[in-house]
Short mmCIF file of C-alpha atoms in Angstrom, two decimals:
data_model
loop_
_atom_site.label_atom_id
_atom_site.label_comp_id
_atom_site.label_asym_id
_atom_site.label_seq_id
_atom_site.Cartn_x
_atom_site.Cartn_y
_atom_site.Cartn_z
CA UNK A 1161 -66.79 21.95 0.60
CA UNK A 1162 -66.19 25.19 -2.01
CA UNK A 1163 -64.99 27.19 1.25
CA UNK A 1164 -62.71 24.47 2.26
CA UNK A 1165 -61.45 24.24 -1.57
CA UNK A 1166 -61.14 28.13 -1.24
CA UNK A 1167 -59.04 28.21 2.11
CA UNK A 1168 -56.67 25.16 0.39
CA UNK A 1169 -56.07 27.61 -2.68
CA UNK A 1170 -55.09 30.56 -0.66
CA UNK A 1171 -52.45 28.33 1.24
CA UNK A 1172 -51.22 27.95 -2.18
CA UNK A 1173 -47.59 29.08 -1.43
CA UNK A 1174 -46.75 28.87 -5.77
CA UNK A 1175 -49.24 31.39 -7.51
CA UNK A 1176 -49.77 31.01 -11.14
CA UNK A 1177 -49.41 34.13 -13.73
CA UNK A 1178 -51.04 34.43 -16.63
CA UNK A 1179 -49.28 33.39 -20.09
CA UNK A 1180 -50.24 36.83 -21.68
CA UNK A 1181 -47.85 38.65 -18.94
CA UNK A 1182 -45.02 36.29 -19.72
CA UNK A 1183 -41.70 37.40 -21.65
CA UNK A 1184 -39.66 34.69 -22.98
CA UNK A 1185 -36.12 36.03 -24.34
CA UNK A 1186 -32.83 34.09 -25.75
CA UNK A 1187 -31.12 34.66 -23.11
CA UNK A 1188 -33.27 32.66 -20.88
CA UNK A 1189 -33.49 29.87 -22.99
CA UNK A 1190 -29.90 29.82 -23.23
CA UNK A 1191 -29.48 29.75 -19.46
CA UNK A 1192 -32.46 27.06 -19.54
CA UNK A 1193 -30.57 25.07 -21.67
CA UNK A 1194 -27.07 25.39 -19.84
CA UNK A 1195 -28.75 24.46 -16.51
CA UNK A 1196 -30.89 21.39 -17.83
CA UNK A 1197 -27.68 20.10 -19.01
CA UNK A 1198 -25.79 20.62 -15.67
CA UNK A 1199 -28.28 19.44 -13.64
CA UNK A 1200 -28.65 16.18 -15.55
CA UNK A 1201 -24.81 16.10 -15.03
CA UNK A 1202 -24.62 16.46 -11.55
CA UNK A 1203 -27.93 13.79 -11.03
CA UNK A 1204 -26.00 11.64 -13.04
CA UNK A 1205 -22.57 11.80 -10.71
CA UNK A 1206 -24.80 11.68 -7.62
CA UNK A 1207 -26.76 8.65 -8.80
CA UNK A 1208 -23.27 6.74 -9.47
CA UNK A 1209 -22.27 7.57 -5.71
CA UNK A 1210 -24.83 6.14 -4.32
CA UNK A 1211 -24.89 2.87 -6.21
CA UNK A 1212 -21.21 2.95 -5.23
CA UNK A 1213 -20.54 1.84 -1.75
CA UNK A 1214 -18.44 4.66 0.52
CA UNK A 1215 -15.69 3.65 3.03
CA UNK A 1216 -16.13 4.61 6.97
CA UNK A 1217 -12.90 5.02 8.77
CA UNK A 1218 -12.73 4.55 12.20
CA UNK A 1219 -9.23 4.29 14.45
CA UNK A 1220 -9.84 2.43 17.61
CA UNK A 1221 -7.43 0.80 20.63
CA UNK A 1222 -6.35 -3.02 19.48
CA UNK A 1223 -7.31 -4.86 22.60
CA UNK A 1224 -6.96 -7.90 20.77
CA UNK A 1225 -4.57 -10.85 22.61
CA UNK A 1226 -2.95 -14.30 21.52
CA UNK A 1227 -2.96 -14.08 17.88
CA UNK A 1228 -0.04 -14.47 15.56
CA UNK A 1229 0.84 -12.60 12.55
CA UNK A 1230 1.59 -13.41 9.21
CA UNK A 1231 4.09 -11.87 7.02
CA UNK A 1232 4.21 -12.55 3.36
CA UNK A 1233 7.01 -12.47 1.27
CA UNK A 1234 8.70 -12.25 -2.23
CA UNK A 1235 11.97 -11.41 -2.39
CA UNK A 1236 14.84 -12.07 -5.00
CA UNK A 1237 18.78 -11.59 -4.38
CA UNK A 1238 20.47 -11.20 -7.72
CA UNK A 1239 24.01 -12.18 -6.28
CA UNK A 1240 23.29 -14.10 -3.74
CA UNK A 1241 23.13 -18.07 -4.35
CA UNK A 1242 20.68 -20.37 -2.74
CA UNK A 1243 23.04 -22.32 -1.11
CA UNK A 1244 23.87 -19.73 0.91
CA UNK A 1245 21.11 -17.92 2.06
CA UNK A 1246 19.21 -18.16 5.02
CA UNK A 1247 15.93 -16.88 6.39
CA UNK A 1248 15.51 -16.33 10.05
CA UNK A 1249 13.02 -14.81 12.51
CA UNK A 1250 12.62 -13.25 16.18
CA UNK A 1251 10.78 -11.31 18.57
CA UNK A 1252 10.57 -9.93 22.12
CA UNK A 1253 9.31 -12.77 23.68
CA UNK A 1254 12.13 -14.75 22.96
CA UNK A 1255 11.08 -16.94 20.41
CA UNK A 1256 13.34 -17.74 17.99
CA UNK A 1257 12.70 -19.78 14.10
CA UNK A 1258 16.59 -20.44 13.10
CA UNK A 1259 16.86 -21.28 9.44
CA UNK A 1260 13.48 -21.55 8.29
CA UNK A 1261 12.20 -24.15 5.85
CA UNK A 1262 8.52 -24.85 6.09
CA UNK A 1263 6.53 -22.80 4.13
CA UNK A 1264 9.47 -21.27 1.89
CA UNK A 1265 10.07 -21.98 -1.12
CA UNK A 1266 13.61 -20.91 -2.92
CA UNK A 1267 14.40 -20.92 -6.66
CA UNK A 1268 17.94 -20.74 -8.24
CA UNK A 1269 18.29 -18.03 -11.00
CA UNK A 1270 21.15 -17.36 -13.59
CA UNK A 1271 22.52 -14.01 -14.23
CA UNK A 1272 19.45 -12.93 -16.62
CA UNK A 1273 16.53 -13.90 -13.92
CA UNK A 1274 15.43 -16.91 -15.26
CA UNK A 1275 14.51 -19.87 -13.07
CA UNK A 1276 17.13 -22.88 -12.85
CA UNK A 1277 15.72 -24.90 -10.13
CA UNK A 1278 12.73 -24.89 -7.22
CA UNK A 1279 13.44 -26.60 -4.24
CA UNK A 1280 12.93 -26.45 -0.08
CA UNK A 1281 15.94 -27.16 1.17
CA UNK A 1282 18.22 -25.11 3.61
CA UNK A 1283 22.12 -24.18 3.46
CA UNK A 1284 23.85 -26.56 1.27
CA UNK A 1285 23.36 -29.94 -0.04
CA UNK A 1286 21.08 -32.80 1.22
CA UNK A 1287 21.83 -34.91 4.26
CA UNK A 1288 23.28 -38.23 3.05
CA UNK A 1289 21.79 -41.46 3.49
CA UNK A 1290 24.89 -43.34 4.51
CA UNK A 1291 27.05 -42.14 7.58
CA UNK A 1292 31.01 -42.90 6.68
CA UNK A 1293 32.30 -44.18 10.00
CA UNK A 1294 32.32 -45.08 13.44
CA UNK A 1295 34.40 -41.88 15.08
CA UNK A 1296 38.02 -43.17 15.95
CA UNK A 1297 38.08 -46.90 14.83
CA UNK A 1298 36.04 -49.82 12.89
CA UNK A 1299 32.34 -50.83 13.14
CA UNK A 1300 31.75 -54.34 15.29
CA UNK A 1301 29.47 -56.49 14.33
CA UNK A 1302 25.52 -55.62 14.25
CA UNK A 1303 27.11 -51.98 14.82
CA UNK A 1304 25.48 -49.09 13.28
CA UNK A 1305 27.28 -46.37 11.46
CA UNK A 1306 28.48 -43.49 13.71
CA UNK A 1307 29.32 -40.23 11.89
CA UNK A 1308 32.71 -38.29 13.83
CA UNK A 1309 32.20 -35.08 14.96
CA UNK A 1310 35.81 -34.35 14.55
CA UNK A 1311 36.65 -33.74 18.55
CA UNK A 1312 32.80 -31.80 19.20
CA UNK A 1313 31.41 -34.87 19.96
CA UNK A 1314 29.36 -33.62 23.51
CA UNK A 1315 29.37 -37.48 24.48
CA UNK A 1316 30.65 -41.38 23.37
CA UNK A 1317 27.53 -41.57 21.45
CA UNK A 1318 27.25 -38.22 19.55
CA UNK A 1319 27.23 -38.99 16.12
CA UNK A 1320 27.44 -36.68 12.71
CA UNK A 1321 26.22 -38.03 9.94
CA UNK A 1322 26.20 -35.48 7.77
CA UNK A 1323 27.99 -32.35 7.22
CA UNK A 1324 25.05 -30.29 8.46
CA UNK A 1325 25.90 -32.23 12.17
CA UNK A 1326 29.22 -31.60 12.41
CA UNK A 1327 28.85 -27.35 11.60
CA UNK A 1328 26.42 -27.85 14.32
CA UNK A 1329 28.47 -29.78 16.50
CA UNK A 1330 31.26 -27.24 16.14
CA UNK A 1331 28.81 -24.28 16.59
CA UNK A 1332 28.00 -25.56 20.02
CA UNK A 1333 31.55 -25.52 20.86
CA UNK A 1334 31.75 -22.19 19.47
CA UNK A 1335 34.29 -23.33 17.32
CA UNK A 1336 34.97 -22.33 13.36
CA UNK A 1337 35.14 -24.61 10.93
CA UNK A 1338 37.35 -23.06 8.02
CA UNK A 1339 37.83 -26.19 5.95
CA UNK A 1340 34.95 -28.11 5.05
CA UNK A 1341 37.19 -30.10 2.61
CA UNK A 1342 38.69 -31.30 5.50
CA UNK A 1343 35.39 -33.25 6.70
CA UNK A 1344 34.70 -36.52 5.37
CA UNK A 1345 31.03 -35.81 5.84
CA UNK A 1346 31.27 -32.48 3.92
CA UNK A 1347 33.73 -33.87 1.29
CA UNK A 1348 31.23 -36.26 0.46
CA UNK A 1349 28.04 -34.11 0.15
CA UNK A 1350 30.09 -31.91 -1.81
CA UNK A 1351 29.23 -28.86 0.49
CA UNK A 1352 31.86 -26.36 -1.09
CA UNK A 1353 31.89 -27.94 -4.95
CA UNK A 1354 28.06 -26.89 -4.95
CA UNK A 1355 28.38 -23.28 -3.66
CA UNK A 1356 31.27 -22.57 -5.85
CA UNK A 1357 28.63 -24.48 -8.87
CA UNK A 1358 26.28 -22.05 -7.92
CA UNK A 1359 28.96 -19.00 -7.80
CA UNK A 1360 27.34 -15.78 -9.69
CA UNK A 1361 23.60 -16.97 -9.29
CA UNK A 1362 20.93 -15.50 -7.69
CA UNK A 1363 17.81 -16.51 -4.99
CA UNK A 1364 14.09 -15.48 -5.68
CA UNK A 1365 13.00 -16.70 -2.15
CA UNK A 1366 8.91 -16.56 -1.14
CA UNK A 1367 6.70 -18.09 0.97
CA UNK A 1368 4.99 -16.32 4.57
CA UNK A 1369 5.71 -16.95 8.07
CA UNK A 1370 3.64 -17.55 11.05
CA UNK A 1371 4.95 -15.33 13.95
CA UNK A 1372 3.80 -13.95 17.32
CA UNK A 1373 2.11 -10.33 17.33
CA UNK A 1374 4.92 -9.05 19.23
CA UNK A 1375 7.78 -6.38 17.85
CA UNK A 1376 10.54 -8.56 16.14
CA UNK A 1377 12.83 -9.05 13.06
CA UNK A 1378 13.22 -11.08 10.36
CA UNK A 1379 16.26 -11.30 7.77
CA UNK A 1380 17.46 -12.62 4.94
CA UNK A 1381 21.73 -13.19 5.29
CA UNK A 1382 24.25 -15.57 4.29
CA UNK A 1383 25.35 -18.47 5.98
CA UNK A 1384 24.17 -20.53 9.01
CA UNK A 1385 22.68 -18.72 12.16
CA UNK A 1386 23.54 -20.27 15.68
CA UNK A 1387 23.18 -18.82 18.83
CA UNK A 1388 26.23 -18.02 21.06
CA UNK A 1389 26.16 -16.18 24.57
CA UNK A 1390 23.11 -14.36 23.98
CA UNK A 1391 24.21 -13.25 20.46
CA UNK A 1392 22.88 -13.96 16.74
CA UNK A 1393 25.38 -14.80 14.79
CA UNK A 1394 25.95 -16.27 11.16
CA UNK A 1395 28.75 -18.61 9.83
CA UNK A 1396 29.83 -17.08 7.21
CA UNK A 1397 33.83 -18.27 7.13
CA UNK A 1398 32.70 -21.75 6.23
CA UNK A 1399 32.26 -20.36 2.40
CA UNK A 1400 35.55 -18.71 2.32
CA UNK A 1401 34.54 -15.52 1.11
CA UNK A 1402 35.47 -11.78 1.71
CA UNK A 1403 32.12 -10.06 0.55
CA UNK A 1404 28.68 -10.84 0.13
CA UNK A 1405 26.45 -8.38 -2.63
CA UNK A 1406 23.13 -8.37 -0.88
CA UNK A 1407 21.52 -6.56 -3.75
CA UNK A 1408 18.10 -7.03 -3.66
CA UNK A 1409 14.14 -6.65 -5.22
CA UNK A 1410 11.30 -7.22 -3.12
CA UNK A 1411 8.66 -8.40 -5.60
CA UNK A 1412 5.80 -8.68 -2.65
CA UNK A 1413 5.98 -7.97 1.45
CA UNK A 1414 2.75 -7.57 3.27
CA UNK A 1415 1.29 -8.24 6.80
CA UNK A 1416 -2.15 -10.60 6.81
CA UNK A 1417 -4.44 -11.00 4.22
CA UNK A 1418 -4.94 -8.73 1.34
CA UNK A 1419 -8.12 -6.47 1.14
CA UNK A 1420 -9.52 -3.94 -1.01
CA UNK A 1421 -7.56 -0.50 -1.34
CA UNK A 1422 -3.88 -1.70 0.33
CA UNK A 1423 -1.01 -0.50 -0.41
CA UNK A 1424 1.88 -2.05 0.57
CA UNK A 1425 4.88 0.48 0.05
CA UNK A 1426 7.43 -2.14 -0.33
CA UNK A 1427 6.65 -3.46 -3.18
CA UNK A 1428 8.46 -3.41 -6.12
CA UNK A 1429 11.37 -1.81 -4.20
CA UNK A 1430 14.65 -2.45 -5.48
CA UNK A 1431 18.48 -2.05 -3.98
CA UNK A 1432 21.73 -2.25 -5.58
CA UNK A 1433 24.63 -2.16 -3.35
CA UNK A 1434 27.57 -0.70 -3.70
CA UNK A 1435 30.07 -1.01 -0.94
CA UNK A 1436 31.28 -4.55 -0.36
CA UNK A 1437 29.74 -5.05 3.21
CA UNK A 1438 26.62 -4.02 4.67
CA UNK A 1439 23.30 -4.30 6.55
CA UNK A 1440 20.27 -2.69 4.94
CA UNK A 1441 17.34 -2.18 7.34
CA UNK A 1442 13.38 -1.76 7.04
CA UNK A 1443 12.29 -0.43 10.00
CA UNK A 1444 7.99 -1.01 9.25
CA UNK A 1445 5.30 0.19 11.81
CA UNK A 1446 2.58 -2.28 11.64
CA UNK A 1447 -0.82 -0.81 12.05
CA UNK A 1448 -3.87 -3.41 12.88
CA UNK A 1449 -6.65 -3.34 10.30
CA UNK A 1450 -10.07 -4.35 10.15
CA UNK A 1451 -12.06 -4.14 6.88
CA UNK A 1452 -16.18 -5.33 6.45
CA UNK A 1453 -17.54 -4.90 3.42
CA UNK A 1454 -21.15 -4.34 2.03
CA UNK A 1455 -22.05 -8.32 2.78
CA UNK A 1456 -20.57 -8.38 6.18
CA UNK A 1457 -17.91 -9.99 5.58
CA UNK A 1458 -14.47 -9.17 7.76
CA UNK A 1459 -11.05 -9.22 7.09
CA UNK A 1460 -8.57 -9.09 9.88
CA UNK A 1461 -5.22 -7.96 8.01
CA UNK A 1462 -2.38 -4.93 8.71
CA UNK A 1463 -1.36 -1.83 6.73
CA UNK A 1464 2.33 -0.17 7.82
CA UNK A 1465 4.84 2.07 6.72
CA UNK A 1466 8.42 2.13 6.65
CA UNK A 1467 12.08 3.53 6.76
CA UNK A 1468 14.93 2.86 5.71
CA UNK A 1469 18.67 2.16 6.75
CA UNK A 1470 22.39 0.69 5.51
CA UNK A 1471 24.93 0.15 7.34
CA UNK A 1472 27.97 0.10 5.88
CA UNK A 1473 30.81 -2.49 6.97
CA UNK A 1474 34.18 -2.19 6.72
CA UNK A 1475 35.72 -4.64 4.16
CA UNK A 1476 36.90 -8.16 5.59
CA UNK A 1477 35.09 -7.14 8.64
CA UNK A 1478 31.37 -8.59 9.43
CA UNK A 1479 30.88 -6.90 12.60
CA UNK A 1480 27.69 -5.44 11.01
CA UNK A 1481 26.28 -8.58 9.48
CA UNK A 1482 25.44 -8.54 5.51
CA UNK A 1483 21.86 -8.97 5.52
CA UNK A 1484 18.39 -7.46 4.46
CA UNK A 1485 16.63 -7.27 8.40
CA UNK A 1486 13.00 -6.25 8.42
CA UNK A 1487 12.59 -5.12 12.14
CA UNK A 1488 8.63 -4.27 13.03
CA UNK A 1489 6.62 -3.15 15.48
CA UNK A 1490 2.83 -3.19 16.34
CA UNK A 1491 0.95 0.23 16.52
CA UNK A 1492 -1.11 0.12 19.70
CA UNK A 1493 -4.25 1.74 17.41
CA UNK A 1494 -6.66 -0.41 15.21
CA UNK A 1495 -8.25 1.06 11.31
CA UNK A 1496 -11.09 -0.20 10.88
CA UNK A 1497 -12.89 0.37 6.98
CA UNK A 1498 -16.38 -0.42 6.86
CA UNK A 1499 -18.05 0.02 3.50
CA UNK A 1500 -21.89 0.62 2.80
CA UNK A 1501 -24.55 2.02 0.96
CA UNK A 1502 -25.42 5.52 1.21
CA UNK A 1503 -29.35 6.33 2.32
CA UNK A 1504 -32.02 6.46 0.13
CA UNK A 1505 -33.17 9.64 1.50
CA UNK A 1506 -29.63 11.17 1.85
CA UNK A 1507 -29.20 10.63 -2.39
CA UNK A 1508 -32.94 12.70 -2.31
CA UNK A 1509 -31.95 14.96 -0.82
CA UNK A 1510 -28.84 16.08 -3.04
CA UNK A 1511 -30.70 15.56 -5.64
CA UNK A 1512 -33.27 18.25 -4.76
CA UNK A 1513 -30.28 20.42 -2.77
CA UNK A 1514 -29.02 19.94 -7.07
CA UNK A 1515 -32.01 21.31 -8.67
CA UNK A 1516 -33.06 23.89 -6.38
CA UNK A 1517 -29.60 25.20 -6.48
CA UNK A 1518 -29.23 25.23 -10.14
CA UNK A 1519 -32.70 26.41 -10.79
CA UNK A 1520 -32.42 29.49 -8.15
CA UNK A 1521 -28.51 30.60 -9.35
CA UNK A 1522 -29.71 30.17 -12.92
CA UNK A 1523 -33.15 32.65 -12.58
CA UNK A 1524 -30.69 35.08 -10.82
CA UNK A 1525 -28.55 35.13 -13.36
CA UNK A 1526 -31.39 35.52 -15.76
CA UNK A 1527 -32.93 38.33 -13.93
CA UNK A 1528 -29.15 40.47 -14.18
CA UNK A 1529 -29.12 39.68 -17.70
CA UNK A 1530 -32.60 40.46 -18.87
CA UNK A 1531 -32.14 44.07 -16.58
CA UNK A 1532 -28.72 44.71 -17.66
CA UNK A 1533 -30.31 44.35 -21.16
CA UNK A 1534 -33.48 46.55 -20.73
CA UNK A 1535 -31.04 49.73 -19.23
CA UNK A 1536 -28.63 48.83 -21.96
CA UNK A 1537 -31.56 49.27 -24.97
CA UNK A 1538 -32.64 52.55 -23.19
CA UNK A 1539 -29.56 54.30 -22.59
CA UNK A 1540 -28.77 53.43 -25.96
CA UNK A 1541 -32.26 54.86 -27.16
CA UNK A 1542 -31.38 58.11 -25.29
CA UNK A 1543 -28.02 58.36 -27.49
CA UNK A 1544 -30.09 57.61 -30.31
CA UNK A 1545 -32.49 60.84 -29.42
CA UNK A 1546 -29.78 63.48 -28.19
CA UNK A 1547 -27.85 62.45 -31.28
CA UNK A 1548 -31.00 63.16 -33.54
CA UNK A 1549 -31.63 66.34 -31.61
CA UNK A 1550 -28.11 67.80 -31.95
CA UNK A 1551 -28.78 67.00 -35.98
CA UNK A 1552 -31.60 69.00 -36.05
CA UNK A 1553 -29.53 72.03 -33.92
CA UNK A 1554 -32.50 72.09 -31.82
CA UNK A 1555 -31.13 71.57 -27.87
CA UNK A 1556 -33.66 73.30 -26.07
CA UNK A 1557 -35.70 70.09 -26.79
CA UNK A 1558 -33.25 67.63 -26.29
CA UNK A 1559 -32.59 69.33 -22.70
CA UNK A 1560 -36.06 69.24 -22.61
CA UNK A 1561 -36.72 65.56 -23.15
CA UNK A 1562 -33.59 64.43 -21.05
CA UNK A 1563 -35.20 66.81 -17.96
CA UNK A 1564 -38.55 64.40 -18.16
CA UNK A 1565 -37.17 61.32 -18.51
CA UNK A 1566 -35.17 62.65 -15.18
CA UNK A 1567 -38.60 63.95 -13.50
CA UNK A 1568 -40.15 60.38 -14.44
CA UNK A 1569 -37.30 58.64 -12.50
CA UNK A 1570 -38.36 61.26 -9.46
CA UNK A 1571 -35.20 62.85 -9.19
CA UNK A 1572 -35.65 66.12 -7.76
CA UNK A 1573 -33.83 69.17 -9.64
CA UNK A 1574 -33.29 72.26 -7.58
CA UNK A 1575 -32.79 75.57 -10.04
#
């Protein structure tokens, strides 16, 4: 047992010296002190990253197929009345959502921002509860009322009951109604008497929409949006104006659900414009994102980025339709963030990488410091010596002493 104790204590790779051969200076305590304090520092930074979860980032290829995308929105028009504006949305496929209503929400506000009114509605006023007429002559008995269409009728039994039926009626026909006053239906909604009421307000308009994960476009513009030989267009003579101000602020724009660390560049973005037509375009790059956190528990959402573009119009002319258009595509590569824990023995081992570091840098430095000091005191007791020597006018000793102290450092001296 002793020789097996004995072989144990020469493996000992950490022999012990005696106390009595020990020199303890100021310097090293300083340095002792110093070091203590930045290792506790740096234990306590590492300790806080590993309680705190790290991010993984990973780009992959989106295989995914058949799912829709939704866009979230916030955006207010300082010059632009409610009555007027429109939202619509398109892609690739060929799928178009004229005029949306569901799921937006629009909000009158004065000149200062405040809130008037919240309602749902689209362009204009209400659809009426009473048609006015039978088109071209009186009702018959047990008749029901039978809206004219004011020549657009498509058959004997096309009705418009509202003024809403017979700008759509017209729109088929592709022709342009100039006069609502001159429609009974119109006249009696009071289509024109509330857009010029609402004259010099603006439109905070928000809500999302549900659309196919295919490139498209969606904009805000004035007027009512028909389609005519292939074309988009937007009836915009029916409110009599030259010039639309399509000034804008978008309060909030994002693609899916919101996760931990987005950032939506959009937001808070603000245009003023200043010629009296335009276009202003977003052109956004959606990029597919996954994110998991520590629990498991996954968020399918997008991140993009975006440029930016007017087009100017020239005045009276709206061959570049006055609009905010949001045109995006879908980035064929997939982010996905997963966060977790760092390992138990990974944080070990920093901290031990931490005070082996410190403690080796910090006994090197010690070691140059408590050298430079011992050939610092005896150079300076060699001064001391010669000085004394020259004093006493007595050289041939001082040459003497500063030849031994040469001898004892076994430099050779050739005479």
């Amino acid at each position: 047992m002793e020789r097996m104790m004995n072989k144990l204590r020469n493996l000992d790779a950490y022999p012990k010296i005696n106390e009595d051969f020990y020199s303890r200076t100021l310097s090293g305590g300083l340095i002792t002190l110093v070091s203590s304090l930045v290792m506790l520092l740096l234990f306590v930074s590492e300790f806080r990253l590993y309680l705190r979860a790290a991010t993984e980032t990973r780009l992959v290829v989106d295989t995914s197929r058949g799912e829709t995308l939704r866009i979230n929105f916030d955006v207010s028009f300082p010059a632009l009345p409610c009555s007027i504006l429109s939202l619509d949305a398109m892609d690739i496929s060929g799928e178009k959502h004229l005029d949306v209503k569901h799921d937006i929400i629009k909000r009158r506000l004065d000149d200062r921002g405040n809130v008037i009114e919240i309602r749902q509605d689209g362009i204009g006023a209400p659809t009426i509860e009473k048609p006015l007429q039978r088109h071209g002559g009186r009702l018959e008995h047990n008749e029901t009322y039978c809206g004219s269409c004011y020549g657009a009728e498509t058959s004997n039994e096309h009705c418009c009951n509202s003024c809403e039926e017979v700008r759509d009626a017209y729109r088929q026909k592709g022709w342009v109604l100039s006069n609502p006053d001159m429609i009974d239906q119109c006249k009696r909604e009071g289509f024109l008497q509330r857009i010029k009421e609402e004259e010099g307000e603006g439109c905070n308009i928000y809500g999302f929409l549900e659309v196919n994960k295919v490139a498209g476009n969606f904009h805000f513009a004035p007027g009512k949006s028909f389609q005519q030989s292939n074309g988009h267009l937007h009836d915009l003579l029916t409110f009599q104006k030259d010039s639309f101000n399509i000034s804008h602020k978008i309060k909030k724009l994002s693609f899916g659900e919101h996760f931990p660390g987005v950032m939506n560049p959009l937001d808070g973005v603000h245009w003023t414009q200043e010629a009296p037509n335009g276009m202003y375009q977003y052109f956004i790059k959606v990029v597919p994102t996954v994110y998991t956190d520590v629990r498991g528990h996954t968020i399918q959402s997008n991140q993009f980025s975006v440029t930016e573009h007017f087009k100017n119009a020239e005045a009276g002319s709206f061959r570049s339709l006055p609009g905010v258009f949001f045109i995006y595509d879908l980035s064929p590569i997939k982010v996905t963030f997963i966060e977790g824990h760092v390992s138990f023995l990974h944080f070990l081992t920093n901290v031990c990488a931490i005070i082996g570091g410190i403690f080796t840098v910090s006994g090197i430095l010690d070691s140059f410091i408590y050298h430079g000091q011992k050939a610092i005191k005896k150079k300076m007791e060699l001064v001391h010596i010669f000085r004394k020597q020259t004093t006493n006018h007595d050289l041939s000793y001082t040459v003497k002493i500063l030849i031994s102290n040469i001898l004892m450092k076994g430099v050779h001296i050739e005479t």
